[in-house]
mmCIF file of C-alpha atoms and ligand atoms in Angstrom:
data_model
loop_
_atom_site.group_PDB
_atom_site.id
_atom_site.type_symbol
_atom_site.label_atom_id
_atom_site.label_comp_id
_atom_site.label_asym_id
_atom_site.label_seq_id
_atom_site.Cartn_x
_atom_site.Cartn_y
_atom_site.Cartn_z
ATOM 1 C CA MET A 197 111.976 103.400 94.079
ATOM 2 C CA ASN A 198 113.557 105.747 91.589
ATOM 3 C CA LYS A 199 112.880 109.219 90.194
ATOM 4 C CA SER A 200 110.100 107.843 87.948
ATOM 5 C CA ASN A 201 108.107 107.055 91.128
ATOM 6 C CA ALA A 202 108.070 110.714 92.173
ATOM 7 C CA ASP A 203 104.574 111.279 90.754
ATOM 8 C CA GLN A 204 103.072 108.506 92.868
ATOM 9 C CA PRO A 205 101.038 109.442 95.951
ATOM 10 C CA ILE A 206 102.154 109.396 99.561
ATOM 11 C CA GLY A 207 100.236 106.687 101.444
ATOM 12 C CA VAL A 208 98.923 107.399 104.932
ATOM 13 C CA PHE A 209 96.982 105.025 107.151
ATOM 14 C CA ASP A 210 95.289 105.185 110.514
ATOM 15 C CA SER A 211 92.823 103.103 112.499
ATOM 16 C CA GLY A 212 90.151 105.600 111.478
ATOM 17 C CA ILE A 213 89.966 109.241 110.595
ATOM 18 C CA GLY A 214 92.097 110.760 113.364
ATOM 19 C CA GLY A 215 95.122 110.418 111.068
ATOM 20 C CA LEU A 216 93.666 113.189 108.941
ATOM 21 C CA THR A 217 95.521 115.579 111.263
ATOM 22 C CA VAL A 218 98.719 114.241 109.640
ATOM 23 C CA VAL A 219 97.210 114.743 106.172
ATOM 24 C CA ARG A 220 96.530 118.339 107.174
ATOM 25 C CA SER A 221 100.209 118.848 108.060
ATOM 26 C CA LEU A 222 101.333 117.102 104.850
ATOM 27 C CA ARG A 223 99.122 119.318 102.720
ATOM 28 C CA GLN A 224 100.619 122.415 104.298
ATOM 29 C CA LEU A 225 104.232 121.351 103.885
ATOM 30 C CA LEU A 226 103.986 119.372 100.638
ATOM 31 C CA PRO A 227 101.095 120.974 98.746
ATOM 32 C CA SER A 228 102.008 119.458 95.361
ATOM 33 C CA GLU A 229 101.953 115.869 96.582
ATOM 34 C CA ASP A 230 99.025 113.521 96.036
ATOM 35 C CA ILE A 231 97.871 111.684 99.139
ATOM 36 C CA CYS A 232 96.219 108.289 99.379
ATOM 37 C CA TYR A 233 94.634 107.841 102.821
ATOM 38 C CA LEU A 234 93.324 104.608 104.314
ATOM 39 C CA GLY A 235 91.195 104.814 107.460
ATOM 40 C CA ASP A 236 90.407 101.394 108.892
ATOM 41 C CA GLU A 237 87.081 102.495 110.367
ATOM 42 C CA ALA A 238 85.651 98.951 110.291
ATOM 43 C CA ARG A 239 88.271 97.683 112.740
ATOM 44 C CA TYR A 240 88.579 100.895 114.727
ATOM 45 C CA PRO A 241 89.778 101.383 117.458
ATOM 46 C CA TYR A 242 93.297 99.940 117.458
ATOM 47 C CA GLY A 243 94.289 101.506 120.792
ATOM 48 C CA THR A 244 92.436 98.916 122.872
ATOM 49 C CA LYS A 245 93.769 95.897 120.953
ATOM 50 C CA SER A 246 96.782 93.640 121.474
ATOM 51 C CA ALA A 247 100.092 94.418 119.772
ATOM 52 C CA GLU A 248 99.789 91.224 117.737
ATOM 53 C CA THR A 249 96.400 92.172 116.289
ATOM 54 C CA ILE A 250 97.487 95.748 115.593
ATOM 55 C CA ARG A 251 100.550 94.415 113.736
ATOM 56 C CA ARG A 252 98.363 92.220 111.537
ATOM 57 C CA TYR A 253 96.032 95.106 110.742
ATOM 58 C CA ALA A 254 98.959 97.445 110.035
ATOM 59 C CA HIS A 255 100.431 94.882 107.659
ATOM 60 C CA GLU A 256 97.184 94.633 105.721
ATOM 61 C CA ASP A 257 96.759 98.408 105.650
ATOM 62 C CA THR A 258 100.269 98.815 104.230
ATOM 63 C CA GLU A 259 99.589 96.167 101.573
ATOM 64 C CA PHE A 260 96.426 97.997 100.590
ATOM 65 C CA LEU A 261 98.353 101.241 100.088
ATOM 66 C CA LEU A 262 101.075 99.463 98.164
ATOM 67 C CA ASP A 263 98.460 98.090 95.783
ATOM 68 C CA ARG A 264 97.512 101.702 95.109
ATOM 69 C CA GLY A 265 101.074 102.456 94.035
ATOM 70 C CA VAL A 266 102.214 104.726 96.854
ATOM 71 C CA LYS A 267 105.877 105.800 97.032
ATOM 72 C CA MET A 268 105.987 106.037 100.831
ATOM 73 C CA VAL A 269 103.823 104.894 103.745
ATOM 74 C CA ILE A 270 103.176 107.085 106.781
ATOM 75 C CA VAL A 271 101.745 105.289 109.788
ATOM 76 C CA ALA A 272 99.673 108.154 111.213
ATOM 77 C CA CYS A 273 98.234 106.005 114.008
ATOM 78 C CA HIS A 274 100.290 106.135 117.199
ATOM 79 C CA SER A 275 99.026 102.735 118.365
ATOM 80 C CA ALA A 276 100.064 101.155 115.032
ATOM 81 C CA SER A 277 103.392 103.031 114.983
ATOM 82 C CA SER A 278 104.106 101.731 118.490
ATOM 83 C CA ALA A 279 103.196 98.127 117.761
ATOM 84 C CA ALA A 280 104.189 97.621 114.148
ATOM 85 C CA LEU A 281 106.708 100.093 112.712
ATOM 86 C CA PRO A 282 109.885 97.936 112.841
ATOM 87 C CA PHE A 283 107.960 95.004 111.315
ATOM 88 C CA LEU A 284 106.605 97.118 108.462
ATOM 89 C CA LYS A 285 110.059 98.564 107.756
ATOM 90 C CA LYS A 286 111.461 95.049 107.568
ATOM 91 C CA ASP A 287 108.654 93.522 105.490
ATOM 92 C CA PHE A 288 108.106 96.217 102.872
ATOM 93 C CA ASN A 289 110.511 97.568 100.344
ATOM 94 C CA LEU A 290 109.653 101.281 100.453
ATOM 95 C CA PRO A 291 110.139 104.064 102.985
ATOM 96 C CA VAL A 292 107.792 103.609 105.966
ATOM 97 C CA ILE A 293 107.690 106.297 108.647
ATOM 98 C CA GLY A 294 105.762 106.527 111.887
ATOM 99 C CA VAL A 295 104.808 109.281 114.289
ATOM 100 C CA ILE A 296 106.791 108.216 117.359
ATOM 101 C CA GLU A 297 110.326 109.393 116.493
ATOM 102 C CA PRO A 298 109.215 112.768 115.112
ATOM 103 C CA GLY A 299 107.049 113.454 118.186
ATOM 104 C CA ALA A 300 109.767 112.334 120.608
ATOM 105 C CA ARG A 301 112.375 114.524 118.895
ATOM 106 C CA THR A 302 110.116 117.569 119.078
ATOM 107 C CA ALA A 303 109.390 116.948 122.758
ATOM 108 C CA VAL A 304 113.098 116.648 123.604
ATOM 109 C CA ALA A 305 113.830 119.869 121.711
ATOM 110 C CA THR A 306 110.980 121.604 123.569
ATOM 111 C CA THR A 307 111.583 120.679 127.216
ATOM 112 C CA ARG A 308 113.653 122.971 129.394
ATOM 113 C CA ASN A 309 113.341 121.200 132.746
ATOM 114 C CA LYS A 310 113.712 117.700 131.218
ATOM 115 C CA ARG A 311 110.379 116.426 132.483
ATOM 116 C CA ILE A 312 108.176 115.230 129.648
ATOM 117 C CA GLY A 313 104.686 113.805 130.014
ATOM 118 C CA VAL A 314 103.472 111.385 127.341
ATOM 119 C CA ILE A 315 99.824 110.483 126.872
ATOM 120 C CA GLY A 316 98.260 107.983 124.477
ATOM 121 C CA THR A 317 96.001 104.969 124.108
ATOM 122 C CA ALA A 318 96.537 101.849 126.242
ATOM 123 C CA ALA A 319 98.330 100.147 123.309
ATOM 124 C CA THR A 320 100.682 103.094 122.787
ATOM 125 C CA ILE A 321 101.602 103.573 126.429
ATOM 126 C CA SER A 322 102.051 99.874 127.174
ATOM 127 C CA ALA A 323 104.376 99.491 124.155
ATOM 128 C CA GLY A 324 106.754 102.054 125.731
ATOM 129 C CA GLU A 325 108.089 103.215 122.348
ATOM 130 C CA TYR A 326 107.726 106.924 123.142
ATOM 131 C CA GLU A 327 109.703 106.499 126.316
ATOM 132 C CA ARG A 328 112.418 104.610 124.436
ATOM 133 C CA ALA A 329 112.588 107.192 121.650
ATOM 134 C CA ILE A 330 112.791 110.117 124.105
ATOM 135 C CA LEU A 331 115.460 108.447 126.227
ATOM 136 C CA SER A 332 117.540 107.525 123.216
ATOM 137 C CA ALA A 333 117.459 111.198 122.150
ATOM 138 C CA ASP A 334 118.326 112.393 125.680
ATOM 139 C CA SER A 335 118.870 109.888 128.469
ATOM 140 C CA SER A 336 118.740 112.606 131.143
ATOM 141 C CA VAL A 337 115.037 113.308 130.525
ATOM 142 C CA ARG A 338 112.450 112.015 132.959
ATOM 143 C CA VAL A 339 109.440 110.588 131.095
ATOM 144 C CA ILE A 340 106.086 110.251 132.794
ATOM 145 C CA ALA A 341 103.729 108.201 130.622
ATOM 146 C CA LYS A 342 100.011 107.831 131.167
ATOM 147 C CA SER A 343 97.304 106.180 129.112
ATOM 148 C CA THR A 344 94.261 108.409 128.657
ATOM 149 C CA PRO A 345 91.890 106.279 126.577
ATOM 150 C CA LEU A 346 88.718 108.248 127.340
ATOM 151 C CA PHE A 347 90.084 111.228 125.411
ATOM 152 C CA VAL A 348 89.407 109.376 122.140
ATOM 153 C CA PRO A 349 85.598 109.042 122.467
ATOM 154 C CA LEU A 350 85.402 112.567 123.897
ATOM 155 C CA VAL A 351 86.974 113.931 120.720
ATOM 156 C CA GLU A 352 84.846 111.726 118.455
ATOM 157 C CA GLU A 353 81.779 113.045 120.248
ATOM 158 C CA GLY A 354 82.961 116.608 119.726
ATOM 159 C CA TRP A 355 83.263 117.273 123.460
ATOM 160 C CA LEU A 356 86.438 119.263 123.074
ATOM 161 C CA GLU A 357 85.724 121.568 126.007
ATOM 162 C CA GLY A 358 83.282 121.755 128.912
ATOM 163 C CA SER A 359 82.890 120.424 132.413
ATOM 164 C CA VAL A 360 82.922 116.675 131.594
ATOM 165 C CA THR A 361 86.054 117.033 129.481
ATOM 166 C CA ASP A 362 87.720 119.150 132.169
ATOM 167 C CA GLN A 363 86.900 116.534 134.783
ATOM 168 C CA VAL A 364 88.326 113.680 132.690
ATOM 169 C CA ILE A 365 91.475 115.722 132.037
ATOM 170 C CA ALA A 366 91.901 116.509 135.739
ATOM 171 C CA THR A 367 91.347 112.870 136.736
ATOM 172 C CA TYR A 368 93.955 111.585 134.313
ATOM 173 C CA LEU A 369 96.514 114.357 134.438
ATOM 174 C CA THR A 370 96.682 115.867 137.921
ATOM 175 C CA SER A 371 99.626 113.604 138.759
ATOM 176 C CA LEU A 372 101.536 114.848 135.690
ATOM 177 C CA LYS A 373 100.921 118.413 136.803
ATOM 178 C CA GLU A 374 102.244 117.534 140.264
ATOM 179 C CA ASP A 375 105.295 115.970 138.616
ATOM 180 C CA LYS A 376 105.994 119.434 137.179
ATOM 181 C CA ILE A 377 106.309 118.432 133.543
ATOM 182 C CA ASP A 378 106.970 121.363 131.208
ATOM 183 C CA THR A 379 106.177 119.452 127.999
ATOM 184 C CA LEU A 380 103.252 117.171 127.189
ATOM 185 C CA LEU A 381 103.562 114.925 124.157
ATOM 186 C CA LEU A 382 100.151 114.235 122.628
ATOM 187 C CA GLY A 383 100.731 110.620 121.573
ATOM 188 C CA CYS A 384 97.453 109.974 119.793
ATOM 189 C CA THR A 385 95.844 111.191 116.584
ATOM 190 C CA HIS A 386 92.861 112.582 118.474
ATOM 191 C CA TYR A 387 94.524 114.598 121.193
ATOM 192 C CA PRO A 388 95.564 117.713 119.206
ATOM 193 C CA LEU A 389 91.874 118.634 119.158
ATOM 194 C CA LEU A 390 91.945 118.833 122.955
ATOM 195 C CA LYS A 391 94.747 121.414 122.957
ATOM 196 C CA PRO A 392 92.578 124.309 124.210
ATOM 197 C CA ALA A 393 91.185 122.241 127.100
ATOM 198 C CA LEU A 394 94.629 120.828 127.974
ATOM 199 C CA ALA A 395 96.195 124.280 127.812
ATOM 200 C CA GLY A 396 93.466 125.513 130.159
ATOM 201 C CA PHE A 397 94.306 122.760 132.635
ATOM 202 C CA PHE A 398 98.113 123.059 132.544
ATOM 203 C CA GLY A 399 98.468 126.798 131.943
ATOM 204 C CA THR A 400 101.211 128.427 129.917
ATOM 205 C CA GLY A 401 104.077 126.656 131.709
ATOM 206 C CA VAL A 402 103.461 123.395 129.820
ATOM 207 C CA LYS A 403 104.077 123.171 126.064
ATOM 208 C CA LEU A 404 101.819 120.794 124.127
ATOM 209 C CA VAL A 405 103.621 118.851 121.403
ATOM 210 C CA ASP A 406 102.019 116.843 118.617
ATOM 211 C CA SER A 407 103.829 114.931 115.909
ATOM 212 C CA GLY A 408 101.830 115.866 112.781
ATOM 213 C CA ASP A 409 104.035 118.737 111.610
ATOM 214 C CA GLU A 410 107.301 117.025 112.472
ATOM 215 C CA THR A 411 106.170 113.818 110.732
ATOM 216 C CA ALA A 412 105.458 115.850 107.589
ATOM 217 C CA ARG A 413 108.960 117.368 107.861
ATOM 218 C CA VAL A 414 110.499 113.882 108.103
ATOM 219 C CA ALA A 415 108.498 112.823 105.019
ATOM 220 C CA LEU A 416 109.824 115.851 103.132
ATOM 221 C CA GLU A 417 113.383 115.082 104.207
ATOM 222 C CA ILE A 418 113.226 111.424 103.122
ATOM 223 C CA LEU A 419 111.478 112.099 99.813
ATOM 224 C CA SER A 420 113.958 114.818 98.990
ATOM 225 C CA LYS A 421 116.933 112.611 99.886
ATOM 226 C CA MET A 422 115.551 109.825 97.680
ATOM 227 C CA ASP A 423 114.778 112.273 94.868
ATOM 228 C CA LEU A 424 111.101 111.330 95.111
ATOM 229 C CA LEU A 425 109.503 114.766 95.524
ATOM 230 C CA ARG A 426 107.043 115.814 92.833
ATOM 231 C CA SER A 427 108.799 118.415 90.762
ATOM 232 C CA GLU A 428 105.697 119.872 89.121
ATOM 233 C CA ASN A 429 104.204 122.867 90.886
ATOM 234 C CA ARG A 430 100.503 121.916 91.091
ATOM 235 C CA LYS A 431 97.887 121.385 93.743
ATOM 236 C CA GLY A 432 98.059 117.824 95.050
ATOM 237 C CA MET A 433 94.944 115.644 95.193
ATOM 238 C CA SER A 434 93.834 113.522 98.128
ATOM 239 C CA ARG A 435 91.884 110.263 97.881
ATOM 240 C CA PHE A 436 90.285 108.795 100.964
ATOM 241 C CA TYR A 437 89.611 105.087 101.391
ATOM 242 C CA LEU A 438 87.631 104.020 104.438
ATOM 243 C CA THR A 439 86.786 100.451 105.442
ATOM 244 C CA ASP A 440 83.455 101.650 106.825
ATOM 245 C CA LEU A 441 81.412 104.754 106.286
ATOM 246 C CA SER A 442 79.960 105.361 109.725
ATOM 247 C CA PRO A 443 77.045 107.824 109.888
ATOM 248 C CA ASN A 444 79.210 110.578 111.342
ATOM 249 C CA PHE A 445 82.511 109.986 109.541
ATOM 250 C CA ARG A 446 82.221 113.191 107.525
ATOM 251 C CA THR A 447 81.473 115.473 110.487
ATOM 252 C CA VAL A 448 84.207 113.941 112.613
ATOM 253 C CA GLY A 449 86.683 113.617 109.737
ATOM 254 C CA GLU A 450 86.341 117.237 108.698
ATOM 255 C CA ARG A 451 87.073 118.280 112.269
ATOM 256 C CA PHE A 452 90.463 116.510 111.958
ATOM 257 C CA LEU A 453 91.205 117.553 108.391
ATOM 258 C CA GLY A 454 90.067 121.140 108.818
ATOM 259 C CA SER A 455 88.407 121.126 105.381
ATOM 260 C CA PRO A 456 85.732 119.157 103.469
ATOM 261 C CA ILE A 457 86.499 115.505 102.679
ATOM 262 C CA GLN A 458 85.977 114.694 99.020
ATOM 263 C CA ASP A 459 86.724 111.616 96.970
ATOM 264 C CA VAL A 460 85.772 109.023 99.591
ATOM 265 C CA THR A 461 85.523 105.345 98.666
ATOM 266 C CA ARG A 462 84.481 102.480 100.895
ATOM 267 C CA VAL A 463 86.873 99.553 100.575
ATOM 268 C CA SER A 464 87.771 96.233 102.192
ATOM 269 C CA VAL A 465 91.292 95.362 103.158
ATOM 270 C CA LYS A 466 92.184 91.697 103.177
ATOM 271 C CA TYR A 467 90.940 89.969 106.299
ATOM 272 C CA GLU A 468 92.918 86.990 107.462
ATOM 273 C CA ALA A 469 91.268 84.173 109.413
HETATM 274 N N1 DGL B 15 94.526 106.429 115.926
HETATM 275 C C1 DGL B 15 94.677 105.924 117.267
HETATM 276 C C2 DGL B 15 96.055 106.366 117.815
HETATM 277 O O1 DGL B 15 96.619 107.342 117.395
HETATM 278 C C3 DGL B 15 93.577 106.409 118.176
HETATM 279 C C4 DGL B 15 92.265 105.722 117.952
HETATM 280 C C5 DGL B 15 92.344 104.214 118.131
HETATM 281 O O2 DGL B 15 92.395 103.738 119.279
HETATM 282 O O3 DGL B 15 92.367 103.527 117.126
HETATM 283 O O4 DGL B 15 96.566 105.718 118.679
#
C-alpha cells in the first residue's frame, strides 16, 4: 500500500447487517472515505458456529473485499474478530483491524472499580479474546464474561424494549449485577441497539461500552500513519454487498445504519467444499 491507494475504499465485513453500526461510526469520523461493506447474510449467523468455520468464512469475506480493491479491512463482526483476526493479519498483505482490542481498551479506560462484564455470542465468549485483551491492558481487572445469544434475534425482531426483552436481560445478567460490575462491554454488533433496555436494568452505575467508535478511531490512526487517508474533502460513498437479500434486510439494516441503505448488490463469495 502506498499513497496512490489512498482513494480506495475501506472494506468492512460482518456476518450480516449488524456491522452497519461500525459503518455509522466510520461515516461520522471519516466522512470523506468510501466504504465497501460485505454482509454475509446467506451464512448468517456466525456466532453459533465453530471457530474453524468462522475462520473459513472470514477468509473468504476478506478475499471478496480485496477483489474490490479496498485499502484496509475492518472485521466488524465480534465472532469473526474473535475467531479469525490473527489468521487474517497473517494471510493478507494489508491492514486488517478487528473490534476486540478497541472495545477492550475503551472498557479498561472506563472502569473505576475494575470489574468489567463482557457479553457476546457463544463463539465470541468461548474464544476468550475479550478477556485476554482486557487483561493484557490491565491485569488487575476482574472480567466476568457471559454469552447472551438470545439478544441477537431480539434485536433483529425489533424487540428493543418491553417485558420479554427485560425478562431475557434479567435472566442473563442478574449475576453480573450481583458481581457489581461498573462497566459492561457490548461484544456483539447487535447489542448497542439494546442500550436503553440495558441501561434500564443496570441503572446509571454501569457504563455501557461498544467498540464502533473506538474501532473507527483506530482505523483513522492507522490510515493516517500509513498516509492512506483520502486528502480530498468530499462526501464518501458507501456500497453494500450482501450474500442474501432477506425480506427484511432493509428495515433491519437501516435500524443499524441509522439512515437509508442505498447501492445494495447481491453477491456470492467463494464457497469451498
Ligand atoms: N455479527 C455477530 C457478532 O458480532 C452477531 C450475529 C451473528 O451471530 O452472526 O458476533
